[in-house]
Short mmCIF file of C-alpha atoms in Angstrom, two decimals:
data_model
loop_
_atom_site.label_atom_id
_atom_site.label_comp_id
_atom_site.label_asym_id
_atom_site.label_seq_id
_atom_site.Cartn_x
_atom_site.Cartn_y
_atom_site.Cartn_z
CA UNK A 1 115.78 115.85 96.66
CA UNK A 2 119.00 117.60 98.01
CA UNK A 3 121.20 118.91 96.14
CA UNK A 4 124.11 118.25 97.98
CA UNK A 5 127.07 115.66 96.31
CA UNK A 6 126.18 112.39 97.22
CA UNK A 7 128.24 111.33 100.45
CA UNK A 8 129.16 108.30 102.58
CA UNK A 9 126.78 108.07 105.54
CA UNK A 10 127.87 108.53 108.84
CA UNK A 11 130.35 105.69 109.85
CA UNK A 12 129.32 105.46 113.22
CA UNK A 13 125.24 104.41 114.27
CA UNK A 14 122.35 105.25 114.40
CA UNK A 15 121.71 103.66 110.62
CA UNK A 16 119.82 106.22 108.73
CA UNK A 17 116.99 105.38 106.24
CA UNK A 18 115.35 107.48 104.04
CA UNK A 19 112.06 106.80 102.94
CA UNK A 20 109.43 108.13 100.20
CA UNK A 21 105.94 106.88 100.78
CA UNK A 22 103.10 107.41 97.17
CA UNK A 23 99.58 106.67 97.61
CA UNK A 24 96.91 106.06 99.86
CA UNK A 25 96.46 106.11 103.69
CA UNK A 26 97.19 102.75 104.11
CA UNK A 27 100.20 103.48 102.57
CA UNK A 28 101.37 106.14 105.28
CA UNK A 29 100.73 103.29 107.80
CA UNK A 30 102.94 100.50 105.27
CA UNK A 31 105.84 103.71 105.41
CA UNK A 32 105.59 103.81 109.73
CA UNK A 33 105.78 100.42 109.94
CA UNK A 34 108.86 100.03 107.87
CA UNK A 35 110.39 102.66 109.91
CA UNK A 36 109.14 100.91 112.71
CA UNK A 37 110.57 97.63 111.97
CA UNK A 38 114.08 98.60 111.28
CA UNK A 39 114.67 100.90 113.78
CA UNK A 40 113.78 97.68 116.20
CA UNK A 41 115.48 95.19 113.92
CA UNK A 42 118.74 97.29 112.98
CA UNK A 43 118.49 100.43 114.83
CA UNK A 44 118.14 102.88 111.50
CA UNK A 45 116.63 106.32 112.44
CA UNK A 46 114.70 108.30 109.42
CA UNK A 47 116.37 110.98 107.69
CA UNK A 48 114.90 113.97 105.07
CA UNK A 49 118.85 113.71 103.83
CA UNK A 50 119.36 110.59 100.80
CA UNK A 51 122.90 111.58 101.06
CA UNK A 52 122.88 110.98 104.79
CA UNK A 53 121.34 107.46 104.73
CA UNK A 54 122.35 103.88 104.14
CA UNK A 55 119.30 102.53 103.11
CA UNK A 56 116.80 104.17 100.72
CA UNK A 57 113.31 102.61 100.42
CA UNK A 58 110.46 103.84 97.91
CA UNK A 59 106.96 102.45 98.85
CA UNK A 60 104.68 103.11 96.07
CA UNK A 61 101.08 103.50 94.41
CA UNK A 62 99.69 101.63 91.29
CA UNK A 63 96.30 103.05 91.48
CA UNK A 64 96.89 105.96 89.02
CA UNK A 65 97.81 105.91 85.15
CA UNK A 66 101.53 105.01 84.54
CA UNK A 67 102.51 104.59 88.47
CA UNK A 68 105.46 102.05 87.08
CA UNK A 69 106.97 104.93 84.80
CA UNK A 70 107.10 107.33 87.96
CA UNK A 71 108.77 104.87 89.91
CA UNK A 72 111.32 104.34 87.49
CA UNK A 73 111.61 107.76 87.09
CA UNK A 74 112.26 108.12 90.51
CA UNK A 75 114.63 105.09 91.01
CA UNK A 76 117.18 107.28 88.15
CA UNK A 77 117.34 110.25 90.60
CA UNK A 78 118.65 107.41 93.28
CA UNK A 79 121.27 106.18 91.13
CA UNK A 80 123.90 108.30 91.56
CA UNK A 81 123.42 108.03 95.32
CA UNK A 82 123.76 104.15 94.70
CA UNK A 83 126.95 104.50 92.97
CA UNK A 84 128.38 106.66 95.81
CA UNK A 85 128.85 104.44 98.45
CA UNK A 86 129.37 100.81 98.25
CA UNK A 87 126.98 99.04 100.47
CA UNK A 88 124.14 101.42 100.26
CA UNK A 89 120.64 99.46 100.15
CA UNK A 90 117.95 100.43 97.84
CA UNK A 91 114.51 98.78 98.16
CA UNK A 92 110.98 99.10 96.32
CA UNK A 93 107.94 98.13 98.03
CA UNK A 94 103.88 98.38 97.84
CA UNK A 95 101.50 98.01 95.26
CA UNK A 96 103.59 98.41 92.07
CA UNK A 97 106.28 96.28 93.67
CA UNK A 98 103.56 93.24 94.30
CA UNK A 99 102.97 94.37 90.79
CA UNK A 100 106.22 94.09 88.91
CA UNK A 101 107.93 91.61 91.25
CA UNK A 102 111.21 89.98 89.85
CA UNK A 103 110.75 92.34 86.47
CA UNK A 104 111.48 95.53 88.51
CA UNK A 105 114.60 94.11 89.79
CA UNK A 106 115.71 92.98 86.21
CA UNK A 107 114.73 96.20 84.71
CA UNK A 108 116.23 98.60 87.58
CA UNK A 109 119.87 96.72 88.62
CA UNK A 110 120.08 98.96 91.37
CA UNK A 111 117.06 97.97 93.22
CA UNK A 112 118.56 95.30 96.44
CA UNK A 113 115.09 94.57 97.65
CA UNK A 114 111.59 94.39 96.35
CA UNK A 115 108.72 93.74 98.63
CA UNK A 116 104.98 93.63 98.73
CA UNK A 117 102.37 95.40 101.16
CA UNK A 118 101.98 91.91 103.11
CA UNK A 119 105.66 91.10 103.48
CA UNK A 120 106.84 94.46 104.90
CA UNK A 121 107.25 93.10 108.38
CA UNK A 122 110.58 90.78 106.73
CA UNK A 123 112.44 93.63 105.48
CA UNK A 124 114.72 93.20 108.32
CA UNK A 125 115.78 89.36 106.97
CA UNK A 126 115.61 90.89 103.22
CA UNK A 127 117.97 93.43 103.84
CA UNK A 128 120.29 90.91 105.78
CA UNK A 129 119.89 88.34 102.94
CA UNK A 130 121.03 90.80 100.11
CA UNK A 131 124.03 92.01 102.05
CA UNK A 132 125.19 88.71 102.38
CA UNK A 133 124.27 87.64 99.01
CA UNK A 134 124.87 90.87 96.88
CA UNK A 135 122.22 89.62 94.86
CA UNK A 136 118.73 91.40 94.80
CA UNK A 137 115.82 89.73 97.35
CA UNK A 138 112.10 89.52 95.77
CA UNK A 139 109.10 88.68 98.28
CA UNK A 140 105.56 89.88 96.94
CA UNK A 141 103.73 86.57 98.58
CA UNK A 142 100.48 87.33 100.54
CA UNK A 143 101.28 85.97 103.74
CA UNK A 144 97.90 86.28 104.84
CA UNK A 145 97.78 87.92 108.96
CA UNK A 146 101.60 87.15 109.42
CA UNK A 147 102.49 90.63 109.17
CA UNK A 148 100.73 92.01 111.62
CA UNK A 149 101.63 89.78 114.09
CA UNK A 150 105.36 90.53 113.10
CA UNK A 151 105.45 94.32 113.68
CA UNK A 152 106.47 95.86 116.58
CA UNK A 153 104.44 97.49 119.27
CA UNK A 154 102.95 100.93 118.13
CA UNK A 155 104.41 103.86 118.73
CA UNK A 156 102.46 107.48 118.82
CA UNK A 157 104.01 110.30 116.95
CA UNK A 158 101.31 112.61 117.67
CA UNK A 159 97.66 112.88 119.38
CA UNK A 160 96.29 111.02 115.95
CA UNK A 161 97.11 107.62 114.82
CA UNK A 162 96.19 105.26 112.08
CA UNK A 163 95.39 101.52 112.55
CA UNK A 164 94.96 99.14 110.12
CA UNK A 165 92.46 96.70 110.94
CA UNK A 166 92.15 94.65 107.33
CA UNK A 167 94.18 94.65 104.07
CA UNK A 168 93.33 93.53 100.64
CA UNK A 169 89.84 93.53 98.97
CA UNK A 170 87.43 90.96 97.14
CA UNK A 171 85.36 93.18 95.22
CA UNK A 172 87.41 93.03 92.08
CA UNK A 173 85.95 96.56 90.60
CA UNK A 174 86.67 96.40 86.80
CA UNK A 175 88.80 99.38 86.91
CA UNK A 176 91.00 98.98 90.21
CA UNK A 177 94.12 97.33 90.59
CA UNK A 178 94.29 96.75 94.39
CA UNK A 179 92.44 92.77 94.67
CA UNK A 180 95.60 91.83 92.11
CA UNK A 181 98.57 93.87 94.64
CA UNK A 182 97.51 93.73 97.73
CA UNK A 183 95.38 90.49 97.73
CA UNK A 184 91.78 89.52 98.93
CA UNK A 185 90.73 90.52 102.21
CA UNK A 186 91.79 89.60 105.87
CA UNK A 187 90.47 91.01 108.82
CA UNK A 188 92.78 91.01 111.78
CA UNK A 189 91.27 89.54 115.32
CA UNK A 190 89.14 91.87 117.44
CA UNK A 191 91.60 91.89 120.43
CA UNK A 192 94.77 92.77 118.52
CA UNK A 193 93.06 95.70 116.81
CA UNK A 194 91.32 96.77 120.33
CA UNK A 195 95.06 96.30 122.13
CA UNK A 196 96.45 98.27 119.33
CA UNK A 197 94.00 100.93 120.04
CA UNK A 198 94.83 101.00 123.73
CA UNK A 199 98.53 101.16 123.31
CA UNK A 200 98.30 104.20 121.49
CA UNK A 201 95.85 106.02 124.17
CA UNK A 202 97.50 105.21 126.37
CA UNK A 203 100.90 107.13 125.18
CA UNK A 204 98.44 110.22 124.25
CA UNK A 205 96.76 109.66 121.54
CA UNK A 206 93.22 111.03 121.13
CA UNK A 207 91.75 110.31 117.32
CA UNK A 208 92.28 106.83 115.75
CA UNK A 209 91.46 106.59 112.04
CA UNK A 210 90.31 102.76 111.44
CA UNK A 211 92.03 101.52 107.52
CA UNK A 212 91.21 99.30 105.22
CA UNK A 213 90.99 98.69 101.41
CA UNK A 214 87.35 98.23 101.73
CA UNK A 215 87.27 98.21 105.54
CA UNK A 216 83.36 98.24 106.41
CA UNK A 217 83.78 94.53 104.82
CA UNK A 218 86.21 94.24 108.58
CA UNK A 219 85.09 90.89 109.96
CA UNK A 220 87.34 90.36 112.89
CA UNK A 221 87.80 86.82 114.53
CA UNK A 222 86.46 87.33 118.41
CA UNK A 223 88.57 86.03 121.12
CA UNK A 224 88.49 82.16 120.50
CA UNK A 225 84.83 81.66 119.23
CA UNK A 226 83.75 81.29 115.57
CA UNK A 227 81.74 84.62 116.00
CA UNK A 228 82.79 87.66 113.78
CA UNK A 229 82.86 91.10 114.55
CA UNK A 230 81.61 93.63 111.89
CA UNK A 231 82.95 97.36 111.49
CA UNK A 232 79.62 98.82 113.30
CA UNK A 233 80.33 96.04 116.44
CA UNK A 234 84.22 97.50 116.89
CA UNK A 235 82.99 101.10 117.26
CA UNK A 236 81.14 99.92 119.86
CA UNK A 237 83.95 98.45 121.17
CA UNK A 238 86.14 101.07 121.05
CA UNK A 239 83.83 104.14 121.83
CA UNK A 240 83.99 103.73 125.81
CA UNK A 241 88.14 103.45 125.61
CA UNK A 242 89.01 106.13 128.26
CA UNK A 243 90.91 108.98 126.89
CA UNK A 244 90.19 108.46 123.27
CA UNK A 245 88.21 111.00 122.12
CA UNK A 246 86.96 110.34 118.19
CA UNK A 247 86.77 107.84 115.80
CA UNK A 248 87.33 107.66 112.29
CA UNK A 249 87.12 105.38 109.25
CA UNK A 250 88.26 104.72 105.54
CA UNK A 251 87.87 103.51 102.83
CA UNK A 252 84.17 101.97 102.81
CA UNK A 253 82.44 100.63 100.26
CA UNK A 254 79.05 101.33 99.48
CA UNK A 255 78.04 97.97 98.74
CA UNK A 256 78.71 97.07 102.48
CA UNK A 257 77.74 100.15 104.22
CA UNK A 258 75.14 98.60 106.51
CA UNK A 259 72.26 100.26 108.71
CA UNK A 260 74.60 99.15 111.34
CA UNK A 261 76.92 101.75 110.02
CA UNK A 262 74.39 104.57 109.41
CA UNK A 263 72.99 104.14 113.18
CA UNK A 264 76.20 104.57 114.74
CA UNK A 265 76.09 107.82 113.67
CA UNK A 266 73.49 108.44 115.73
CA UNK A 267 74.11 106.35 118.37
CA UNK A 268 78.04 107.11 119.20
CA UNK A 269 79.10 110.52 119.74
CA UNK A 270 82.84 109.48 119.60
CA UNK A 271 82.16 108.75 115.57
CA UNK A 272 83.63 111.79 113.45
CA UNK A 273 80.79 113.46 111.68
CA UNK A 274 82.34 112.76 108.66
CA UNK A 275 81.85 109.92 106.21
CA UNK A 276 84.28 108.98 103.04
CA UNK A 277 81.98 106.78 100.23
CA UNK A 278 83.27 106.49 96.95
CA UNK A 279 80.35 106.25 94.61
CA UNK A 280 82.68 106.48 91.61
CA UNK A 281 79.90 107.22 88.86
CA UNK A 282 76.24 108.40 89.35
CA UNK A 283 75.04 106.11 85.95
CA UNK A 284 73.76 103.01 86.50
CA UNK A 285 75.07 101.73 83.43
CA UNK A 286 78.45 102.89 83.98
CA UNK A 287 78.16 101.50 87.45
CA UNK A 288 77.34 98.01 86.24
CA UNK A 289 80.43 97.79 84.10
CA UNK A 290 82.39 98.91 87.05
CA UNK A 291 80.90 95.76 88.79
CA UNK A 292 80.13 97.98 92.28
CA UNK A 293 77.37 96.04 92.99
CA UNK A 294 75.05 99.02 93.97
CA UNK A 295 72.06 101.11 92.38
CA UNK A 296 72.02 104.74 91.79
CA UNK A 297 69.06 104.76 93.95
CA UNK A 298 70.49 102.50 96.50
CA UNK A 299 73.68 104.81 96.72
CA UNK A 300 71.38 107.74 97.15
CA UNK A 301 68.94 106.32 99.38
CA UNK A 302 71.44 105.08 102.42
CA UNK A 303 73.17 108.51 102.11
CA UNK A 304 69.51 110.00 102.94
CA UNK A 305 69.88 108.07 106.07
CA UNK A 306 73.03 109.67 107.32
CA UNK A 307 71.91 112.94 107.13
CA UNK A 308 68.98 111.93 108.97
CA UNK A 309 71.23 110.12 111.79
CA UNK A 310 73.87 113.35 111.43
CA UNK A 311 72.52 116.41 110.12
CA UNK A 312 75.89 118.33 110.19
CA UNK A 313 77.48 115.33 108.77
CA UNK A 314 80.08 115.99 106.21
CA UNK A 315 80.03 113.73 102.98
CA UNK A 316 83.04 113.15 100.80
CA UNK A 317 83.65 110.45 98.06
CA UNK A 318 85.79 109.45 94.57
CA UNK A 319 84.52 109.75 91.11
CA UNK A 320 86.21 108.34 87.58
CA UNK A 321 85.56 110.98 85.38
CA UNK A 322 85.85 109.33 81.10
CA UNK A 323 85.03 105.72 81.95
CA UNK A 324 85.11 103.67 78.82
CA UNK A 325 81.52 104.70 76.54
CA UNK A 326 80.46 107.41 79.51
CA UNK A 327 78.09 109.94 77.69
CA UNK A 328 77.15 113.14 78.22
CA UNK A 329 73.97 111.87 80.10
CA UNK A 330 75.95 109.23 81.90
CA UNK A 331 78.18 111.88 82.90
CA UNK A 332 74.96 114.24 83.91
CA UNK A 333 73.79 111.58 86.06
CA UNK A 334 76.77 111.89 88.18
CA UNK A 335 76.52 115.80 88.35
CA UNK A 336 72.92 115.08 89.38
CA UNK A 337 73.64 112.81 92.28
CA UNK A 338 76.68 115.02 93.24
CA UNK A 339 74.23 117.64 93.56
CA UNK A 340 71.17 115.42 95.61
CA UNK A 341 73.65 113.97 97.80
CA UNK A 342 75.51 117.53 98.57
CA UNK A 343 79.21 116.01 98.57
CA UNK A 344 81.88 118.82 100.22
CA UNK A 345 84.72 117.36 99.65
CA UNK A 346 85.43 114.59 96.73
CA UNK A 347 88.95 113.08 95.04
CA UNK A 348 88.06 113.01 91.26
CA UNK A 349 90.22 111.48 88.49
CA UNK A 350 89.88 110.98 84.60
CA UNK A 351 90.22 107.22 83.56
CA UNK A 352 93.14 105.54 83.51
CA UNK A 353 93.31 101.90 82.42
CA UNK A 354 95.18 99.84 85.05
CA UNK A 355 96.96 97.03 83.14
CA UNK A 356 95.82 93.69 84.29
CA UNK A 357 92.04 95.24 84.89
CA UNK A 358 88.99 94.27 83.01
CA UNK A 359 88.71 97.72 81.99
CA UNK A 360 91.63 97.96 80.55
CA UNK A 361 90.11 95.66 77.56
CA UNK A 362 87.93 98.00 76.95
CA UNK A 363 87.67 100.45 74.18
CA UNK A 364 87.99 104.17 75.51
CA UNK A 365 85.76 105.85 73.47
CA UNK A 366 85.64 109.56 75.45
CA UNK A 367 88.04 111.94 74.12
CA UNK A 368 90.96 113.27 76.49
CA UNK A 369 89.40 116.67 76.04
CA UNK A 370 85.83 115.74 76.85
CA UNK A 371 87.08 114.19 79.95
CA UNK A 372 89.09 116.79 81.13
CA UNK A 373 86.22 119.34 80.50
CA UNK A 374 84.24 116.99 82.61
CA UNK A 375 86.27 116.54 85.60
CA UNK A 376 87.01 120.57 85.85
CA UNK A 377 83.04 120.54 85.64
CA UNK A 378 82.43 118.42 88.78
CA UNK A 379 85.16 119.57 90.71
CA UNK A 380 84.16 122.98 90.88
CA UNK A 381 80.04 121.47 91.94
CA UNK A 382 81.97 119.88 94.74
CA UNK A 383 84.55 123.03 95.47
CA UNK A 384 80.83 124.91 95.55
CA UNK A 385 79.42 122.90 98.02
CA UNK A 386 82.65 123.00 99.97
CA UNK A 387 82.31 126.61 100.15
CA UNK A 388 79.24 126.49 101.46
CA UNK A 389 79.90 123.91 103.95
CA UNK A 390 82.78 125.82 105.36
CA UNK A 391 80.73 129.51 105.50
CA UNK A 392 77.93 127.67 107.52
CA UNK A 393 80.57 127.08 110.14
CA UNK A 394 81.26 130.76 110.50
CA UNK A 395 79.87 131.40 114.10
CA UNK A 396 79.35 127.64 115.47
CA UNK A 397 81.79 127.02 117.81
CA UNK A 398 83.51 123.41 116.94
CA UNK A 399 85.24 120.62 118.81
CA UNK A 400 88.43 120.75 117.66
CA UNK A 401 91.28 118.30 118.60
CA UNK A 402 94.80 120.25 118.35
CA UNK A 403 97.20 118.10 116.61
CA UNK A 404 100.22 121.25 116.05
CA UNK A 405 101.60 124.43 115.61
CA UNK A 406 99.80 126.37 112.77
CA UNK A 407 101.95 126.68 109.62
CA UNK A 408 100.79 130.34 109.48
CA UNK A 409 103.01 130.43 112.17
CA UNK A 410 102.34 134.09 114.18
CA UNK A 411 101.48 132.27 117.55
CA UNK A 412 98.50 130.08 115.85
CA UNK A 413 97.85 126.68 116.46
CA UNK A 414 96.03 123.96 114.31
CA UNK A 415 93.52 121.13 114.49
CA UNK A 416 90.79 119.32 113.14
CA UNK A 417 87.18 119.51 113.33
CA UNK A 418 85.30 116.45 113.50
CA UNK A 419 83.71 117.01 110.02
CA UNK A 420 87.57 116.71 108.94
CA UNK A 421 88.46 120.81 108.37
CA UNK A 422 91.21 122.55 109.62
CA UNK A 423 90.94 125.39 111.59
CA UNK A 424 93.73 127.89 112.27
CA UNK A 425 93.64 129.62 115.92
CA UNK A 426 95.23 131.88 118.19
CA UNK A 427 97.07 129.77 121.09
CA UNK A 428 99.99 128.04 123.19
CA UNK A 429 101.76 125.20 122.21
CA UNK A 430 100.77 123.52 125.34
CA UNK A 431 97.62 122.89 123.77
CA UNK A 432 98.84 120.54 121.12
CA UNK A 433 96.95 116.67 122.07
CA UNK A 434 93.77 118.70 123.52
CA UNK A 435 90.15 119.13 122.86
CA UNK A 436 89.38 122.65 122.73
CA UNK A 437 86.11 124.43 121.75
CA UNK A 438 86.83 127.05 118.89
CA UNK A 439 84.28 129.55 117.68
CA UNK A 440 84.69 129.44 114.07
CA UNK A 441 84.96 133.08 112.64
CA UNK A 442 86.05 132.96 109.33
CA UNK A 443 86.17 130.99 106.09
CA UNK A 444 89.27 130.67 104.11
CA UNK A 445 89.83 129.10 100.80
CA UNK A 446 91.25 125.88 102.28
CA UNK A 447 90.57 126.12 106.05
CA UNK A 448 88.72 127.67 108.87
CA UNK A 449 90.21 130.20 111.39
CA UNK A 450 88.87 130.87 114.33
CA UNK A 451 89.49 131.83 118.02
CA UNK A 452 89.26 129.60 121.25
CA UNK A 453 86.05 129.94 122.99
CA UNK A 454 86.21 132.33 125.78
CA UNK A 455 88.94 134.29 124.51
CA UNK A 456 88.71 137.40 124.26
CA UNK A 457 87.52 139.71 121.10
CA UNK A 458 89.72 142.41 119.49
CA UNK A 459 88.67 145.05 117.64
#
């Protein structure tokens, strides 16, 4: 936050709107799309500057422990930039909004507008609405596809791109919060995701990362038949689109990654050799009162089956550390499967009760110590196999798509292998949006650096 006295923006236009975004993936894509919506609806242009704007949205995260508190907390920093300027906009929006609804706007006066993930497409009639009014506009409603068809045309902002082909999930996990904020799941049709897609190549973009909640559960309405289209079907779909280059996917869940899934691995090139499957706990017991609707075995078993389709695939997932009556052999189960499976990369959390969740009934019984001791335990297993992962690079030469300059700075560039790491190189700007082969020669704590194949070797 600046620390510059709040100010009147700029009387004449462009509008300026600045915008915090919490959370998860999806999330990012929610934040774009507002941006995208009112600069086609009103014209506002985004600003790093509060003081500067006229309109100051927060889209937020429920999924971790006391999400509304932090947004509150946040919302007090705002106020004074509020009471500055007569006529400035404040709105909330995502998952705690669809949360808190009409509550948030009683408890926070300064909040204008408060909006859900699925009605982020009417922000432009919300924010006329409580201009007019001066009275604060609520719309958390589930509207289904509607916003989708609402948003304006995509616009690239770099050589990757997210789209969001399905929101919500039906799997009603004891311990998540997301079936009750963002609703159950809809799949948007085949062709708008696949016209999507081609919009974006066309303006330059060469990696697409496919979102959902639970988005291997993607069953997407084809053309004007009653036939569906699964997750595995729209790779194949999307793999011969000329000019775009790889593939990516999150957030799956096990209980629907199909052998459909697993053989596209081997069968399309364009799919990123990496694969994001939160597993959560390695204890069947703990996994039944999660309600994930897998096996231990079953986990373990269709994980075998990548490897076998992708050897150099590279495996990440999420674990709850502390669930409600986890033991110490509940807890070694998961350290066991962490270590069968070979996960290099992993987000990891201690419990947190999400109110409105099954779990939240349920007596927490693990200390705050034990669990902390536990999570410090696996994430140094996975930090371990990390290492590993990344010093087994050193010498391979990797395709690497070049997304910008290197924060290093010193004439390096930066992009992404398609196991997900960065690497940091020697090269021109010019090559920012390419495919470039990089031989990888060292392993740093947090990235790979490297030099571009062909170059030449100094002493």
């Amino acid at each position: 936050m600046s620390d510059a006295a709040p100010s009147a923006p700029p009387s004449q236009a462009p509008r300026k709107l600045f915008l915090i975004s919490w959370g998860c993936q999806m999330n990012d894509y929610d934040s774009a799309k507002m941006a995208d919506v009112l600069a086609a609806s009103h014209g506002y242009a985004r600003t790093d500057k509060p003081e500067e704007a006229d309109l100051l949205l927060l889209n937020t995260c429920s999924v971790r422990e006391k999400a509304q508190e932090k947004v509150f907390s946040e919302l007090g920093r705002w106020r004074e930039w509020k009471q500055a300027v007569p006529g400035r906009v404040i709105g909330v929006g995502g998952c705690v909004a669809s949360q808190e609804g009409e509550a948030l706007a009683a408890r926070a006066p300064l909040v204008d507008m408060v909006f859900g993930p699925q009605t982020l497409h009417r922000l432009p009639q919300m924010l006329d609405a409580t201009r007019a009014s001066h009275k604060p506009t609520v719309d958390v409603s589930f509207p289904e596809i509607e916003k989708f068809d609402s948003l304006p045309e995509p616009v690239a902002s770099g050589p990757t791109a997210f789209v969001s082909i399905m929101e919500g999930c039906s799997k009603f996990c004891t311990f998540c919060v997301v079936p009750y904020t963002r609703g159950a799941e809809v799949s948007r049709p085949l062709d708008d995701v696949l016209l999507e897609c081609a919009q974006l190549v066309e303006q330059g973009v060469k990696e697409i990362t496919l979102l959902g909640q639970n988005v291997n559960a993607y069953r997407g309405k084809m053309g004007g038949t009653s036939e569906l289209c699964d997750l595995a079907l729209l790779i194949d779909y999307l793999a011969p689109l000329p000019g775009l280059e790889r593939i990516r996917y999150t957030t799956s869940h096990p209980a629907e990654f199909t052998d459909a899934l697993i053989d596209a691995f081997a069968e399309q090139p364009k799919l990123a050799s990496y694969l994001h499957l939160p597993v959560q706990s390695g204890s069947d017991r703990i996994l039944g009162m999660m309600k994930r609707g897998y096996t231990r075995a079953q986990f373990l078993a269709k994980m075998r089956r990548v490897r076998e389709a992708r050897p150099d695939i590279s495996l990440s997932s999420d674990f709850i550390v502390g669930f409600p009556t986890e033991s110490d052999d509940d807890f070694m189960r998961t350290m066991d499967l962490i270590a069968e499976a070979r996960f290099d990369a992993a987000f990891s959390f201690v419990y947190s009760p999400r109110p409105g969740t099954p779990a939240a009934n349920l007596r927490d019984t693990v200390a705050a110590g034990i669990k902390d001791q536990r999570l410090l335990i696996l994430q140094n297993r996975i930090r371990q196999f990390d290492d590993e992962f990344r010093r087994a690079l050193v010498g391979t030469t990797q395709r690497v798509l070049v997304e910008r300059p290197s924060r290093r700075g010193e004439g390096r560039m930066a992009g992404r292998t398609s196991t997900n790491r960065m690497v940091n190189f020697e090269g021109s700007p010019s090559l920012v949006g390419q495919m470039v082969d990089v031989v990888i020669t060292e392993a740093a704590t947090n990235s790979l650096r490297g030099r571009l194949a062909g170059a030449a070797v100094t002493a």
